[in-house]
XYZ file of C-alpha atoms in Angstrom:
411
model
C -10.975 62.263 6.942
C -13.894 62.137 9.410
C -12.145 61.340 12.570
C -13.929 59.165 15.268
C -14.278 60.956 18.807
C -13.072 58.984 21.711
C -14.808 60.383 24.890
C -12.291 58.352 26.657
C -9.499 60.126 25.184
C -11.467 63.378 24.998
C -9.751 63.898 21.448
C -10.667 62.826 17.562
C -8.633 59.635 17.408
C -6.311 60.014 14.474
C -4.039 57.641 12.517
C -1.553 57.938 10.032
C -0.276 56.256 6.805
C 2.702 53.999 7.822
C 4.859 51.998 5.379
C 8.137 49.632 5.860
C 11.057 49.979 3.621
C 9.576 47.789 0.941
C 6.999 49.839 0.628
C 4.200 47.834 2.695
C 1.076 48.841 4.674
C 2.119 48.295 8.864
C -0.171 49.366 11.710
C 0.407 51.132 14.793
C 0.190 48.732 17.974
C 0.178 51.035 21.039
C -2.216 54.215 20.821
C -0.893 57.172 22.223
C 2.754 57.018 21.454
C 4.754 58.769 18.516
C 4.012 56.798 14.888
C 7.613 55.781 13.276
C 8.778 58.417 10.857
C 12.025 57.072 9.597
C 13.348 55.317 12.033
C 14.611 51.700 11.295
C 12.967 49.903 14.191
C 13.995 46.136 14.531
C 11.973 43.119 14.120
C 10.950 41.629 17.165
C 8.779 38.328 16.110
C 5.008 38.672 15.237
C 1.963 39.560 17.503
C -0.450 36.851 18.465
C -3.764 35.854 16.450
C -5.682 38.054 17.204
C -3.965 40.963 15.994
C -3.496 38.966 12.832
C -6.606 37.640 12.204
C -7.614 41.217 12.423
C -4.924 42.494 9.866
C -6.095 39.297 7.244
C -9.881 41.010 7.708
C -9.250 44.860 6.958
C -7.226 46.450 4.276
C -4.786 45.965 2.096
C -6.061 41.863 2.519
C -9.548 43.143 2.161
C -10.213 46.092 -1.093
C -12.458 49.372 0.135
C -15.040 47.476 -1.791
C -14.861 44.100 0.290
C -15.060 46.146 3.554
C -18.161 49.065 2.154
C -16.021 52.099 2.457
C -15.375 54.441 -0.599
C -11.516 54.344 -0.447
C -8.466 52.900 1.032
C -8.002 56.034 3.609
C -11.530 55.121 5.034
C -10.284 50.795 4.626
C -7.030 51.738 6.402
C -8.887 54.378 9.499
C -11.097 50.768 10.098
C -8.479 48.282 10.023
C -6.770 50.232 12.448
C -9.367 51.073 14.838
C -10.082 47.488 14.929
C -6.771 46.680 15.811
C -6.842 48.895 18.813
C -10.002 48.092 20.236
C -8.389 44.326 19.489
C -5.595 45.371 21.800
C -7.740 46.659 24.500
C -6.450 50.291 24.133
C -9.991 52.030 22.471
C -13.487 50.357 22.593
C -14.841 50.931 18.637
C -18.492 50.707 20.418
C -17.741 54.032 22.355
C -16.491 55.722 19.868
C -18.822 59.065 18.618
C -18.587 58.321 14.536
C -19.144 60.790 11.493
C -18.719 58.185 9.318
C -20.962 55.216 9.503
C -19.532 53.335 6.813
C -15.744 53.288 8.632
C -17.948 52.431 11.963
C -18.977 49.273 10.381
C -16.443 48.688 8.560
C -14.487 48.569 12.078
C -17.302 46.132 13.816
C -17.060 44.078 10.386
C -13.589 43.506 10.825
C -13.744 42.804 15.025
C -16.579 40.394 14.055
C -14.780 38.888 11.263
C -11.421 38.262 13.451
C -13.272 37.101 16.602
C -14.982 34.209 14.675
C -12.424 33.316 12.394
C -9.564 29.998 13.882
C -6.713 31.265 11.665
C -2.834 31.163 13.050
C -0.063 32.488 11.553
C 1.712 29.407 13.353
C 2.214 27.062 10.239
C 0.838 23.835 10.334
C 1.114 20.299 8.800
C -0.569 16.954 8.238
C 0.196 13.872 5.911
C -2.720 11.913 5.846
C -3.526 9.316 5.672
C -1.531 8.800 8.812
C -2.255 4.763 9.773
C 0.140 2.469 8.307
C -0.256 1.610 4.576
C -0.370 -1.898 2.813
C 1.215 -1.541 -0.872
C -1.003 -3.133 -3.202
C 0.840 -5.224 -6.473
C -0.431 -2.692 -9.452
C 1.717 -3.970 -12.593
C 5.327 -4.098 -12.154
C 5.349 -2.449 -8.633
C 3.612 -2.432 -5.328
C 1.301 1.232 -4.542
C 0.367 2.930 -2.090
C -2.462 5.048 -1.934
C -2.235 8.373 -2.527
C -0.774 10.809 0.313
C -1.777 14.331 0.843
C 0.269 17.270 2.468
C -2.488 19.520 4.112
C -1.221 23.035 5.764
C -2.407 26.449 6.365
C 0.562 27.482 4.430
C 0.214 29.985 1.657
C 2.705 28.312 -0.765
C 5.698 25.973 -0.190
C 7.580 23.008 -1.211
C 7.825 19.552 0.253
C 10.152 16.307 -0.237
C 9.839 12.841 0.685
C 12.319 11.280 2.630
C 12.111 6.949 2.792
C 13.936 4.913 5.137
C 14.550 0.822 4.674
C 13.258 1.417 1.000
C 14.295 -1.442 -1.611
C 16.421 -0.202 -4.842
C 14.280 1.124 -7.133
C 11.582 2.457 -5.080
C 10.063 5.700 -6.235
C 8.038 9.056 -5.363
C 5.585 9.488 -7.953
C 3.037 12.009 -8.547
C -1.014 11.504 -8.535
C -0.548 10.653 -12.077
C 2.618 8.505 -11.984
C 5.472 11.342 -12.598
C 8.550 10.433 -10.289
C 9.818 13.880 -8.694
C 11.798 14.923 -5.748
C 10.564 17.714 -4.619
C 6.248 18.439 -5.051
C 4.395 21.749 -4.959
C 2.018 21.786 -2.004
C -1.157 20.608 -3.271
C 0.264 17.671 -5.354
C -0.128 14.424 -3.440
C 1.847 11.417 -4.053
C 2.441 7.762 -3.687
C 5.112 5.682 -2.756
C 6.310 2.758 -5.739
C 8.050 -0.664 -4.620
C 9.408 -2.822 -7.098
C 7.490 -6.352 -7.385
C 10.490 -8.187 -7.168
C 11.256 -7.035 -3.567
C 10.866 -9.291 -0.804
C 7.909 -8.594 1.763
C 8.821 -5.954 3.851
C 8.470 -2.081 5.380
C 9.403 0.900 5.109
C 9.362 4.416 6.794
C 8.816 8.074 5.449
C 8.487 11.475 6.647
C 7.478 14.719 4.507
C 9.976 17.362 4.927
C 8.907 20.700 4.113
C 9.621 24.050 3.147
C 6.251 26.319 3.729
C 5.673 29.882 3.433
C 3.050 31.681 5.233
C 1.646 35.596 6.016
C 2.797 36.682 10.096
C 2.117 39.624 11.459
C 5.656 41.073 12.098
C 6.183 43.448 14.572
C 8.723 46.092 14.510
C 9.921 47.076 17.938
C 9.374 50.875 19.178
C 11.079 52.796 21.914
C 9.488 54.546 24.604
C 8.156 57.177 22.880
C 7.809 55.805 19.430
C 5.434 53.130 18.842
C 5.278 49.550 17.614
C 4.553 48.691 14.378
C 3.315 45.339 12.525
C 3.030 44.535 8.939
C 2.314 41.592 7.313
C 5.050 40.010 5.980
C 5.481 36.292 4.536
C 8.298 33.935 6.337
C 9.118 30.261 5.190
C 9.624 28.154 7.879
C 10.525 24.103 7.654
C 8.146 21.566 9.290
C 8.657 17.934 9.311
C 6.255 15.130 9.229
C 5.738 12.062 11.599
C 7.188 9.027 10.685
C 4.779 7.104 8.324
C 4.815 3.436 7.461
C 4.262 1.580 4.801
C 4.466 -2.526 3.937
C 3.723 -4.929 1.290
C 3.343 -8.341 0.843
C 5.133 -10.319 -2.186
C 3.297 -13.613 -2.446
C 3.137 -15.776 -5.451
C 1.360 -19.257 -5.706
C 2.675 -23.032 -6.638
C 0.352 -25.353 -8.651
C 1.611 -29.129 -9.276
C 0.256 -31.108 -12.144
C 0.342 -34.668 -11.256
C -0.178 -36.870 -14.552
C 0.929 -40.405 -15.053
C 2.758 -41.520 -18.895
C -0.154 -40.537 -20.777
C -0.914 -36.971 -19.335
C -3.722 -38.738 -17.288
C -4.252 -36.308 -14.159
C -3.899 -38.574 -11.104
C -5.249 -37.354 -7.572
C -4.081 -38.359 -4.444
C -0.233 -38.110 -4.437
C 1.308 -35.589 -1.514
C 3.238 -33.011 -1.962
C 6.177 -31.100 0.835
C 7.163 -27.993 -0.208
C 10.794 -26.421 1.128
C 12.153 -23.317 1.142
C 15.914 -22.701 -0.156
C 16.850 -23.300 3.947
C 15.127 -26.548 3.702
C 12.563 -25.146 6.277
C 9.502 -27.305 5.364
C 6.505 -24.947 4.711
C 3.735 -27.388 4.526
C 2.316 -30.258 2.111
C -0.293 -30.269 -0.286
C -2.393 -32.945 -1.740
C -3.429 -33.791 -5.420
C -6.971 -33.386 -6.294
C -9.420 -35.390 -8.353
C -8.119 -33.354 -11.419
C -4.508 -34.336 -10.412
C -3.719 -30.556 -9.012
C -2.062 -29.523 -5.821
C -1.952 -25.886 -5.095
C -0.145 -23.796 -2.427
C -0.692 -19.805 -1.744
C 1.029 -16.777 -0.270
C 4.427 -18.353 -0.730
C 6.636 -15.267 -0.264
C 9.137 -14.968 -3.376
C 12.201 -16.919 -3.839
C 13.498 -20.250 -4.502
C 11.882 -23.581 -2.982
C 11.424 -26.900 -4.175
C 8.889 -29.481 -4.156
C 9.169 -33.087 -3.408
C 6.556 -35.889 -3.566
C 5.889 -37.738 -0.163
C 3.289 -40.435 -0.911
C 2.489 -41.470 -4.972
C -0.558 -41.974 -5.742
C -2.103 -45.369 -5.154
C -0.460 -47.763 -7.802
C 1.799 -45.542 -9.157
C 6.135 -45.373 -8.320
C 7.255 -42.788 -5.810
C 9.084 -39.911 -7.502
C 10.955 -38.529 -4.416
C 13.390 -36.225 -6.710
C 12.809 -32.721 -5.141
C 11.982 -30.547 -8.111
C 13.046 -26.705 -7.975
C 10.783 -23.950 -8.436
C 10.947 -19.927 -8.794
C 8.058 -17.778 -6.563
C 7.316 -14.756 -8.174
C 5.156 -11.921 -7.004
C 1.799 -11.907 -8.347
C 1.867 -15.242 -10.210
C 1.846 -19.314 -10.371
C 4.782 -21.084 -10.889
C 3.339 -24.201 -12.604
C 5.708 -27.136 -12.170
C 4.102 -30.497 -14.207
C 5.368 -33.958 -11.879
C 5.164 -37.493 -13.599
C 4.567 -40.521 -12.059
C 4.901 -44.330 -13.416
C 2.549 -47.173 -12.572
C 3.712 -49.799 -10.706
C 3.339 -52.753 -12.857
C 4.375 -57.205 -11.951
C 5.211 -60.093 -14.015
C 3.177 -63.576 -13.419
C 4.360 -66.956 -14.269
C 2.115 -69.972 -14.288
C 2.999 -73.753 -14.655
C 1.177 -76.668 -16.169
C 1.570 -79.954 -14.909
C -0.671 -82.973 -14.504
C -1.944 -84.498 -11.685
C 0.989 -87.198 -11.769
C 3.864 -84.230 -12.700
C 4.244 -84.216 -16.186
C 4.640 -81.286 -18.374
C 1.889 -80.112 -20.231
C 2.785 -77.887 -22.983
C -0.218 -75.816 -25.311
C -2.548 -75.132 -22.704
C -4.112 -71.543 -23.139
C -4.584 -69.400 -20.018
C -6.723 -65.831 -19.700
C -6.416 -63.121 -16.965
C -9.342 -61.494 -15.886
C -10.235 -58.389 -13.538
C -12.427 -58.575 -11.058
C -14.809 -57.988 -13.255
C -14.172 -60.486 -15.692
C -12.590 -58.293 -18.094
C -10.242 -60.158 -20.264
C -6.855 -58.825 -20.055
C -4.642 -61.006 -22.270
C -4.130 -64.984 -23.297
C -1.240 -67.099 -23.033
C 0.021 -70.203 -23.592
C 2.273 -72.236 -21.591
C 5.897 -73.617 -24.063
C 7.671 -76.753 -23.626
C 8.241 -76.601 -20.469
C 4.611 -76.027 -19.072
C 5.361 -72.017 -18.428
C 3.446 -69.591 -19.320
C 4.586 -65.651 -18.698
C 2.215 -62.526 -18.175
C 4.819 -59.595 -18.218
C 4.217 -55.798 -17.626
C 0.742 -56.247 -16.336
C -0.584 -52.768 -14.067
C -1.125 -52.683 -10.164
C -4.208 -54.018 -9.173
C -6.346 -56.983 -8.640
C -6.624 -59.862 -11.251
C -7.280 -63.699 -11.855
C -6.402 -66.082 -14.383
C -8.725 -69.636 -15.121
C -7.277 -72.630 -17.815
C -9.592 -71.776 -20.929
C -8.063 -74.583 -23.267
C -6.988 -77.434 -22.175
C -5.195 -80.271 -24.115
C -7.060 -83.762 -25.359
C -7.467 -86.265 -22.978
C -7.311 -83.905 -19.663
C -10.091 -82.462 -18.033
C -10.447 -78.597 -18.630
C -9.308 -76.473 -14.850
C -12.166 -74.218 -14.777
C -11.200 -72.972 -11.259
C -9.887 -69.656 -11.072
C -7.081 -68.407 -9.487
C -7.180 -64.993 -8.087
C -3.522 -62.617 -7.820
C -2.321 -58.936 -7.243
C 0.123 -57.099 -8.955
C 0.934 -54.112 -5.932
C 3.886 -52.587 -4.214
């Protein structure tokens, strides 16, 4: 090997080969002092990141090829004069080098380590972090999609829910429930639909493993060693927190005997407390509608009939599920009156035979009658509104009543 010269020193600074029990490559962390030969020294934490970002630059992480020197004595000779001149105890600049490859090789690995923002310190985020509305996708509410980011090398993670309805599940990117996910797999959270609106909490709990830079304690005369080693270490998440919303919809069909839509009629709609949530009101197409009715039992009631129809005030019961309409069809009867009219002459007497026609407004005829034997005639079952009847046949030897005679059928 083509030892650097250290004028500092005054001597070819020399390393040697240096191994822990499993059989992996350490460095030697103060120059000067007997290397190990043997001796079990303890482990006494890791160094800080600078000596490992300069142990993940130089050799074994990096090959003899990745840092330009022929072979893994030259790979080693750099990594470790990098590591001292990262310590402060030899400056690779003055340094009198036969070997110009392991010279930059050694700046290589300096440069490499002083830009690099690596820790060994494990890390971890679950993003996204802001509080998540579950959307209704089929027969649950979803979250988006969570992902576990780290600077750990490998690890496992599990997902721990609090206030969670029965039924709620972890499932993969593609839909797979699991318990416990391989770090790179993200994951959403699964409500059931036919929870009520509410929240919930979760926090990733995690098992990660990543590379330190162990150091093995010395004595006075021998020196400290460092190896990297992989350690698993657990690291829990923030509290996250998710909700959802389960709304469904009411739609009244108002119709009269006939299926004829009728508009107008109002509608109060009660929850099964009787708390009154609002009223709705019938529209030319005889529909009422009311949204974002959170899911569970209520019934609806009609409050005003539409003009010239019967009140229906029987509350009605009705089911709110999430994602849909509960359709509930309400029937209403028109209000309809009898008339009766009487025929007499101008002195009292009876006059039977006479025909009589109602009219609209309009002069519609509605129906003829004729009054019996005792001068009565009877218009039964006629609808609410406006009408008038006029004498159009009158008996021989009276003068025909053309006057007409105006009435309302109503409330």
């Amino acid at each position: 090997m083509d030892w650097a010269y250290s004028p500092q020193y005054g001597k070819d600074v020399r390393t040697e080969l240096l191994k822990n029990a499993s059989g992996q490559i350490a460095y030697c962390l103060v120059y000067g002092l007997k290397s190990p030969n043997g001796e079990d020294l303890p482990e006494a934490g890791k160094t800080d990141d600078v000596s490992y970002r300069v142990l993940m630059n130089g050799y074994p992480q990096k090959t003899p090829e990745n840092l330009g020197v022929s072979d893994w004595k030259e790979a080693h000779y750099a990594t470790q004069l990098a590591l001292w001149n990262a310590l402060g105890q030899i400056s690779v600049d003055e340094l009198q080098f036969k070997n110009a490859a392991v010279q930059k090789a050694a700046k290589n690995i300096i440069h490499a380590a002083n830009q690099s923002q690596d820790t060994q310190d494990v890390w971890m985020n679950v993003i996204p972090t802001d509080k998540q509305e579950a959307q209704l996708n089929g027969e649950y509410f979803e979250t988006t999609t969570y992902n576990v980011q780290t600077n750990a090398k490998k690890g496992t993670f599990q997902v721990q829910m609090n206030n969670a309805p029965q039924g709620t599940r972890i499932v993969t990117e593609q839909g797979e429930v699991k318990e416990t996910f391989q770090l790179g797999e993200k994951f959403r959270i699964q409500v059931p639909k036919s929870s009520k609106s509410s929240e919930l909490s979760l926090k990733v709990v995690s098992n990660l493993t990543n590379v330190h830079a162990i150091v093995y304690k010395g004595t006075s005369t021998i020196q400290d060693a460092t190896v990297l080693l992989e350690r698993s270490t657990e690291q829990v998440s923030t509290d996250l927190q998710v909700f959802w919303k389960a709304n469904g919809a009411l739609k009244v069909m108002k119709v009269d005997e006939n299926q004829k839509p009728l508009p107008g009629a109002v509608f109060e709609i009660a929850n099964s407390n009787q708390q009154v949530m609002g009223t709705i009101t019938a529209d030319k197409n005889g529909i009422a509608e009311m949204g974002n009715l959170e899911l569970g039992t209520y019934t609806v009631k009609e409050v005003k009939a539409p003009v010239g129809y019967v009140l229906d005030a029987t509350p009605k019961p009705f089911e709110v599920k999430t994602g849909e309409i509960a359709v509930v069809e309400m029937k209403n009867v028109q209000i309809k009156g009898n008339i009766e009219i009487k025929k007499i002459s101008d002195t009292g007497k009876i006059l039977p035979g006479v025909e009589f026609t109602v009219f609209t407004p309009e002069g519609k005829v509605v129906t003829k009658v004729t009054t019996d034997q005792e001068g009565i005639a009877k218009v039964n079952s006629l609808p609410f509104g406006k009408y008038y009847f006029q004498e159009t046949k009158g008996l021989e030897g009276y003068l025909l009543n053309q006057t007409k005679y105006p009435f309302e059928v109503k409330e």
